[in-house]
Amino acid sequence: MIDLHRLNILLVTTPTGAEGKFNLEDTVWVSPSKFIPKTGRSPLRENYPDGVTLTINELIKYNVAQSDGTACDILLELMGGTQRVQQDLEALGIKNMKIATTEMIQVANDTIQYQNWSTPKAMMDFFLAYHNDEYLTDASKAVLDEYLSVSTPWGDKRIKGLLPRETMVAHKTGSSGTYGELTRATNDSGIVILPNGDHMIVSVFLSDAHHSQEERNMIIANVAKSAYDYWTRLLIK
């Protein structure tokens, strides 16, 4: 299971954005009525409680780099809603991934997030399409590469957690809330650059876990480190 925060990257890489309808410097008024509930993550809501006008570029940064649910929903709306984004996703040939509801709906009830899901393999297929650069302009790719590589306190403890400090990783983390001892989603997916310049795609999802935050992060970090060590040894040979 993976919730919509984990699919934020889709909002800025699907074909709609390449049709000339918007550009990065177009502005959008973000009304307080668009803020997701406080049970959901939204730095935008916290920074601008009275609303704010932001460029699409700024919304993308909030969405991708900070997992902002309000920005997620605004971008979904600009792109035509969940059904349109799902259609664009399928047009990319990505299977076993579903965008069914908005963050506004999802965060209001802890179990609704199960309607938004992906398999780890589907997310790897998505990052492969992203890496192969078949659908984006160079400028759009550069923007996403930057935002996917932003260092964050939580993100640096997952795929990047045990890798050499200088390793470049473009990835998207995701976490649901924790209720009691149950955390429904702790995820990280992305592209790791190996020492010789080759790339490795890693996708690790922990579903319905009762482990601590530190334990969940370390499980993901260990999987990524094992894969990194394996491929690095092969390169040396």
mmCIF file of C-alpha atoms in Angstrom:
data_model
loop_
_atom_site.group_PDB
_atom_site.id
_atom_site.type_symbol
_atom_site.label_atom_id
_atom_site.label_comp_id
_atom_site.label_asym_id
_atom_site.label_seq_id
_atom_site.Cartn_x
_atom_site.Cartn_y
_atom_site.Cartn_z
ATOM 1 C CA MET A 1 0.000 0.000 0.000
ATOM 2 C CA ILE A 2 1.236 3.460 -0.845
ATOM 3 C CA ASP A 3 -0.683 6.666 -0.311
ATOM 4 C CA LEU A 4 -0.935 9.683 -2.582
ATOM 5 C CA HIS A 5 2.004 11.481 -0.973
ATOM 6 C CA ARG A 6 4.163 8.726 -2.345
ATOM 7 C CA LEU A 7 2.906 9.453 -5.861
ATOM 8 C CA ASN A 8 3.522 13.184 -5.833
ATOM 9 C CA ILE A 9 6.092 12.952 -8.581
ATOM 10 C CA LEU A 10 3.359 11.832 -10.977
ATOM 11 C CA LEU A 11 1.723 15.224 -10.787
ATOM 12 C CA VAL A 12 4.558 16.935 -12.589
ATOM 13 C CA THR A 13 5.748 14.264 -14.994
ATOM 14 C CA THR A 14 2.596 13.130 -16.753
ATOM 15 C CA PRO A 15 1.923 14.267 -20.351
ATOM 16 C CA THR A 16 -0.626 16.946 -19.437
ATOM 17 C CA GLY A 17 2.099 19.289 -18.272
ATOM 18 C CA ALA A 18 3.757 19.138 -21.695
ATOM 19 C CA GLU A 19 0.693 20.294 -23.623
ATOM 20 C CA GLY A 20 1.468 23.986 -23.212
ATOM 21 C CA LYS A 21 -1.418 24.674 -20.837
ATOM 22 C CA PHE A 22 0.846 25.865 -18.024
ATOM 23 C CA ASN A 23 4.394 26.983 -17.485
ATOM 24 C CA LEU A 24 6.481 27.020 -14.334
ATOM 25 C CA GLU A 25 6.084 30.743 -13.731
ATOM 26 C CA ASP A 26 2.270 30.803 -13.961
ATOM 27 C CA THR A 27 0.761 31.747 -10.613
ATOM 28 C CA VAL A 28 -2.029 30.158 -8.588
ATOM 29 C CA TRP A 29 -3.963 31.619 -5.650
ATOM 30 C CA VAL A 30 -3.972 29.119 -2.795
ATOM 31 C CA SER A 31 -7.050 29.845 -0.693
ATOM 32 C CA PRO A 32 -7.240 28.633 2.926
ATOM 33 C CA SER A 33 -10.233 26.597 1.769
ATOM 34 C CA LYS A 34 -7.766 24.473 -0.224
ATOM 35 C CA PHE A 35 -5.694 23.543 2.818
ATOM 36 C CA ILE A 36 -5.853 19.867 3.723
ATOM 37 C CA PRO A 37 -6.831 18.981 7.326
ATOM 38 C CA LYS A 38 -4.185 19.313 10.014
ATOM 39 C CA THR A 39 -3.919 15.538 10.188
ATOM 40 C CA GLY A 40 -2.105 15.749 6.850
ATOM 41 C CA ARG A 41 1.327 17.205 6.123
ATOM 42 C CA SER A 42 1.291 20.692 4.585
ATOM 43 C CA PRO A 43 4.165 23.120 5.270
ATOM 44 C CA LEU A 44 2.411 25.471 2.836
ATOM 45 C CA ARG A 45 -0.619 25.607 5.149
ATOM 46 C CA GLU A 46 1.589 26.304 8.143
ATOM 47 C CA ASN A 47 3.644 28.982 6.368
ATOM 48 C CA TYR A 48 0.688 30.874 4.845
ATOM 49 C CA PRO A 49 -2.406 30.439 7.051
ATOM 50 C CA ASP A 50 -4.202 33.302 5.258
ATOM 51 C CA GLY A 51 -3.512 31.927 1.786
ATOM 52 C CA VAL A 52 -0.846 32.831 -0.747
ATOM 53 C CA THR A 53 -0.159 33.226 -4.466
ATOM 54 C CA LEU A 54 2.531 30.810 -5.647
ATOM 55 C CA THR A 55 4.048 29.913 -8.984
ATOM 56 C CA ILE A 56 3.557 26.402 -10.303
ATOM 57 C CA ASN A 57 7.283 25.915 -9.813
ATOM 58 C CA GLU A 58 6.878 26.734 -6.105
ATOM 59 C CA LEU A 59 3.922 24.366 -5.813
ATOM 60 C CA ILE A 60 5.971 21.591 -7.390
ATOM 61 C CA LYS A 61 8.781 22.237 -4.930
ATOM 62 C CA TYR A 62 6.383 22.042 -1.982
ATOM 63 C CA ASN A 63 4.848 18.907 -3.444
ATOM 64 C CA VAL A 64 7.970 16.967 -4.395
ATOM 65 C CA ALA A 65 10.606 18.233 -1.963
ATOM 66 C CA GLN A 66 8.367 18.624 1.102
ATOM 67 C CA SER A 67 5.536 16.113 0.501
ATOM 68 C CA ASP A 68 2.945 18.863 0.854
ATOM 69 C CA GLY A 69 -0.601 17.508 0.565
ATOM 70 C CA THR A 70 -2.163 20.900 -0.189
ATOM 71 C CA ALA A 71 0.207 21.460 -3.100
ATOM 72 C CA CYS A 72 -0.513 17.900 -4.215
ATOM 73 C CA ASP A 73 -4.241 18.563 -4.487
ATOM 74 C CA ILE A 74 -3.817 21.899 -6.271
ATOM 75 C CA LEU A 75 -1.582 20.301 -8.891
ATOM 76 C CA LEU A 76 -4.060 17.442 -9.245
ATOM 77 C CA GLU A 77 -6.821 19.956 -9.891
ATOM 78 C CA LEU A 78 -4.742 21.847 -12.474
ATOM 79 C CA MET A 79 -4.076 18.595 -14.310
ATOM 80 C CA GLY A 80 -7.744 17.636 -14.502
ATOM 81 C CA GLY A 81 -8.251 15.556 -11.368
ATOM 82 C CA THR A 82 -7.453 12.048 -10.266
ATOM 83 C CA GLN A 83 -9.091 10.308 -13.233
ATOM 84 C CA ARG A 84 -7.099 12.348 -15.749
ATOM 85 C CA VAL A 85 -3.825 11.725 -13.925
ATOM 86 C CA GLN A 86 -4.659 8.014 -13.765
ATOM 87 C CA GLN A 87 -5.234 8.014 -17.527
ATOM 88 C CA ASP A 88 -1.909 9.757 -18.112
ATOM 89 C CA LEU A 89 -0.198 7.245 -15.858
ATOM 90 C CA GLU A 90 -1.616 4.344 -17.843
ATOM 91 C CA ALA A 91 -0.556 6.061 -21.061
ATOM 92 C CA LEU A 92 3.020 5.825 -19.775
ATOM 93 C CA GLY A 93 2.561 2.045 -19.559
ATOM 94 C CA ILE A 94 2.670 1.972 -15.764
ATOM 95 C CA LYS A 95 0.539 -0.817 -14.319
ATOM 96 C CA ASN A 96 -0.391 -1.696 -10.727
ATOM 97 C CA MET A 97 -0.567 1.883 -9.550
ATOM 98 C CA LYS A 98 -3.774 3.700 -8.650
ATOM 99 C CA ILE A 99 -4.589 7.330 -7.886
ATOM 100 C CA ALA A 100 -8.171 7.351 -6.664
ATOM 101 C CA THR A 101 -8.634 10.178 -4.164
ATOM 102 C CA THR A 102 -7.229 13.547 -3.182
ATOM 103 C CA GLU A 103 -5.233 14.321 -0.064
ATOM 104 C CA MET A 104 -8.170 16.381 1.238
ATOM 105 C CA ILE A 105 -10.309 13.235 1.276
ATOM 106 C CA GLN A 106 -7.565 10.825 2.198
ATOM 107 C CA VAL A 107 -6.229 12.459 5.346
ATOM 108 C CA ALA A 108 -9.710 12.840 6.837
ATOM 109 C CA ASN A 109 -9.906 9.067 7.390
ATOM 110 C CA ASP A 110 -6.907 6.879 8.073
ATOM 111 C CA THR A 111 -8.150 3.928 6.012
ATOM 112 C CA ILE A 112 -9.056 5.840 2.827
ATOM 113 C CA GLN A 113 -5.373 5.958 1.889
ATOM 114 C CA TYR A 114 -5.611 2.282 0.888
ATOM 115 C CA GLN A 115 -7.503 3.434 -2.211
ATOM 116 C CA ASN A 116 -4.301 5.095 -3.456
ATOM 117 C CA TRP A 117 -1.778 2.342 -3.989
ATOM 118 C CA SER A 118 1.159 1.027 -5.952
ATOM 119 C CA THR A 119 3.383 -2.005 -5.989
ATOM 120 C CA PRO A 120 7.120 -1.398 -5.500
ATOM 121 C CA LYS A 121 7.698 -2.798 -9.008
ATOM 122 C CA ALA A 122 5.288 -0.266 -10.511
ATOM 123 C CA MET A 123 7.103 2.576 -8.791
ATOM 124 C CA MET A 124 10.414 1.248 -10.111
ATOM 125 C CA ASP A 125 8.918 1.159 -13.610
ATOM 126 C CA PHE A 126 7.852 4.750 -13.141
ATOM 127 C CA PHE A 127 11.327 5.876 -12.076
ATOM 128 C CA LEU A 128 12.791 3.965 -15.028
ATOM 129 C CA ALA A 129 10.551 5.922 -17.400
ATOM 130 C CA TYR A 130 11.625 9.096 -15.610
ATOM 131 C CA HIS A 131 15.305 8.169 -15.859
ATOM 132 C CA ASN A 132 15.024 7.300 -19.555
ATOM 133 C CA ASP A 133 13.793 10.860 -20.074
ATOM 134 C CA GLU A 134 11.254 10.041 -22.784
ATOM 135 C CA TYR A 135 8.513 12.420 -21.672
ATOM 136 C CA LEU A 136 10.110 15.559 -20.230
ATOM 137 C CA THR A 137 11.891 18.580 -21.602
ATOM 138 C CA ASP A 138 15.435 19.108 -20.353
ATOM 139 C CA ALA A 139 14.239 22.083 -18.281
ATOM 140 C CA SER A 140 11.449 20.084 -16.614
ATOM 141 C CA LYS A 141 13.809 17.197 -15.909
ATOM 142 C CA ALA A 142 16.326 19.565 -14.320
ATOM 143 C CA VAL A 143 13.658 21.001 -12.008
ATOM 144 C CA LEU A 144 12.553 17.568 -10.860
ATOM 145 C CA ASP A 145 16.117 16.300 -10.456
ATOM 146 C CA GLU A 146 16.764 19.212 -8.113
ATOM 147 C CA TYR A 147 13.635 18.720 -6.008
ATOM 148 C CA LEU A 148 14.000 14.945 -5.822
ATOM 149 C CA SER A 149 17.534 15.392 -4.496
ATOM 150 C CA VAL A 150 16.672 17.805 -1.678
ATOM 151 C CA SER A 151 18.090 16.753 1.683
ATOM 152 C CA THR A 152 15.466 16.334 4.428
ATOM 153 C CA PRO A 153 15.714 15.066 8.015
ATOM 154 C CA TRP A 154 13.409 12.114 7.306
ATOM 155 C CA GLY A 155 14.470 11.377 3.742
ATOM 156 C CA ASP A 156 18.152 11.112 4.505
ATOM 157 C CA LYS A 157 17.514 8.206 6.893
ATOM 158 C CA ARG A 158 15.913 5.853 4.385
ATOM 159 C CA ILE A 159 17.474 4.943 1.014
ATOM 160 C CA LYS A 160 20.323 7.369 1.700
ATOM 161 C CA GLY A 161 20.734 6.333 5.332
ATOM 162 C CA LEU A 162 23.657 3.887 5.013
ATOM 163 C CA LEU A 163 25.063 4.863 1.623
ATOM 164 C CA PRO A 164 28.356 6.739 1.287
ATOM 165 C CA ARG A 165 27.766 10.404 2.093
ATOM 166 C CA GLU A 166 28.695 11.576 -1.417
ATOM 167 C CA THR A 167 26.173 9.262 -3.132
ATOM 168 C CA MET A 168 23.635 11.118 -5.280
ATOM 169 C CA VAL A 169 20.038 9.954 -4.802
ATOM 170 C CA ALA A 170 16.903 11.310 -6.521
ATOM 171 C CA HIS A 171 14.030 9.846 -4.548
ATOM 172 C CA LYS A 172 10.586 10.321 -3.045
ATOM 173 C CA THR A 173 9.821 9.328 0.513
ATOM 174 C CA GLY A 174 6.400 8.857 1.999
ATOM 175 C CA SER A 175 4.843 8.211 5.363
ATOM 176 C CA SER A 176 1.361 7.815 6.730
ATOM 177 C CA GLY A 177 0.453 8.856 10.234
ATOM 178 C CA THR A 178 0.976 6.512 13.167
ATOM 179 C CA TYR A 179 -2.108 5.441 15.103
ATOM 180 C CA GLY A 180 -1.282 3.677 18.332
ATOM 181 C CA GLU A 181 1.636 1.513 17.234
ATOM 182 C CA LEU A 182 0.410 1.048 13.641
ATOM 183 C CA THR A 183 1.996 2.925 10.732
ATOM 184 C CA ARG A 184 0.260 2.052 7.489
ATOM 185 C CA ALA A 185 2.950 3.306 5.092
ATOM 186 C CA THR A 186 6.685 3.989 5.334
ATOM 187 C CA ASN A 187 8.165 4.177 1.863
ATOM 188 C CA ASP A 188 11.048 5.386 -0.248
ATOM 189 C CA SER A 189 11.677 4.999 -3.972
ATOM 190 C CA GLY A 190 14.291 6.504 -6.218
ATOM 191 C CA ILE A 191 17.407 6.441 -8.356
ATOM 192 C CA VAL A 192 20.864 5.916 -6.862
ATOM 193 C CA ILE A 193 23.996 6.855 -8.816
ATOM 194 C CA LEU A 194 26.663 4.163 -8.445
ATOM 195 C CA PRO A 195 30.405 4.935 -8.213
ATOM 196 C CA ASN A 196 30.976 4.370 -11.958
ATOM 197 C CA GLY A 197 28.070 6.621 -12.962
ATOM 198 C CA ASP A 198 25.580 3.826 -13.604
ATOM 199 C CA HIS A 199 22.162 4.033 -11.961
ATOM 200 C CA MET A 200 20.262 1.731 -9.629
ATOM 201 C CA ILE A 201 16.531 2.035 -8.907
ATOM 202 C CA VAL A 202 15.359 1.110 -5.416
ATOM 203 C CA SER A 203 11.799 0.912 -4.109
ATOM 204 C CA VAL A 204 10.984 -0.216 -0.559
ATOM 205 C CA PHE A 205 7.490 -0.106 0.959
ATOM 206 C CA LEU A 206 6.689 -1.052 4.548
ATOM 207 C CA SER A 207 2.961 -1.601 5.046
ATOM 208 C CA ASP A 208 1.033 -1.831 8.316
ATOM 209 C CA ALA A 209 4.176 -1.896 10.421
ATOM 210 C CA HIS A 210 4.362 -1.869 14.222
ATOM 211 C CA HIS A 211 8.051 -0.992 14.345
ATOM 212 C CA SER A 212 9.389 2.314 15.619
ATOM 213 C CA GLN A 213 10.215 5.122 13.183
ATOM 214 C CA GLU A 214 13.926 4.431 13.590
ATOM 215 C CA GLU A 215 13.448 0.718 12.915
ATOM 216 C CA ARG A 216 11.347 1.360 9.817
ATOM 217 C CA ASN A 217 13.887 3.810 8.427
ATOM 218 C CA MET A 218 16.704 1.340 9.073
ATOM 219 C CA ILE A 219 14.923 -1.500 7.257
ATOM 220 C CA ILE A 220 14.748 0.659 4.128
ATOM 221 C CA ALA A 221 18.347 1.832 4.571
ATOM 222 C CA ASN A 222 19.597 -1.747 4.890
ATOM 223 C CA VAL A 223 17.794 -2.868 1.729
ATOM 224 C CA ALA A 224 19.276 0.032 -0.241
ATOM 225 C CA LYS A 225 22.778 -0.573 1.171
ATOM 226 C CA SER A 226 22.626 -4.287 0.330
ATOM 227 C CA ALA A 227 21.648 -3.505 -3.264
ATOM 228 C CA TYR A 228 24.318 -0.797 -3.500
ATOM 229 C CA ASP A 229 27.028 -3.142 -2.194
ATOM 230 C CA TYR A 230 25.971 -5.925 -4.569
ATOM 231 C CA TRP A 231 26.091 -3.786 -7.690
ATOM 232 C CA THR A 232 29.273 -2.017 -6.601
ATOM 233 C CA ARG A 233 31.054 -5.365 -6.176
ATOM 234 C CA LEU A 234 29.965 -6.416 -9.673
ATOM 235 C CA LEU A 235 31.313 -3.173 -11.102
ATOM 236 C CA ILE A 236 34.692 -3.757 -9.468
ATOM 237 C CA LYS A 237 34.915 -7.219 -11.037
#
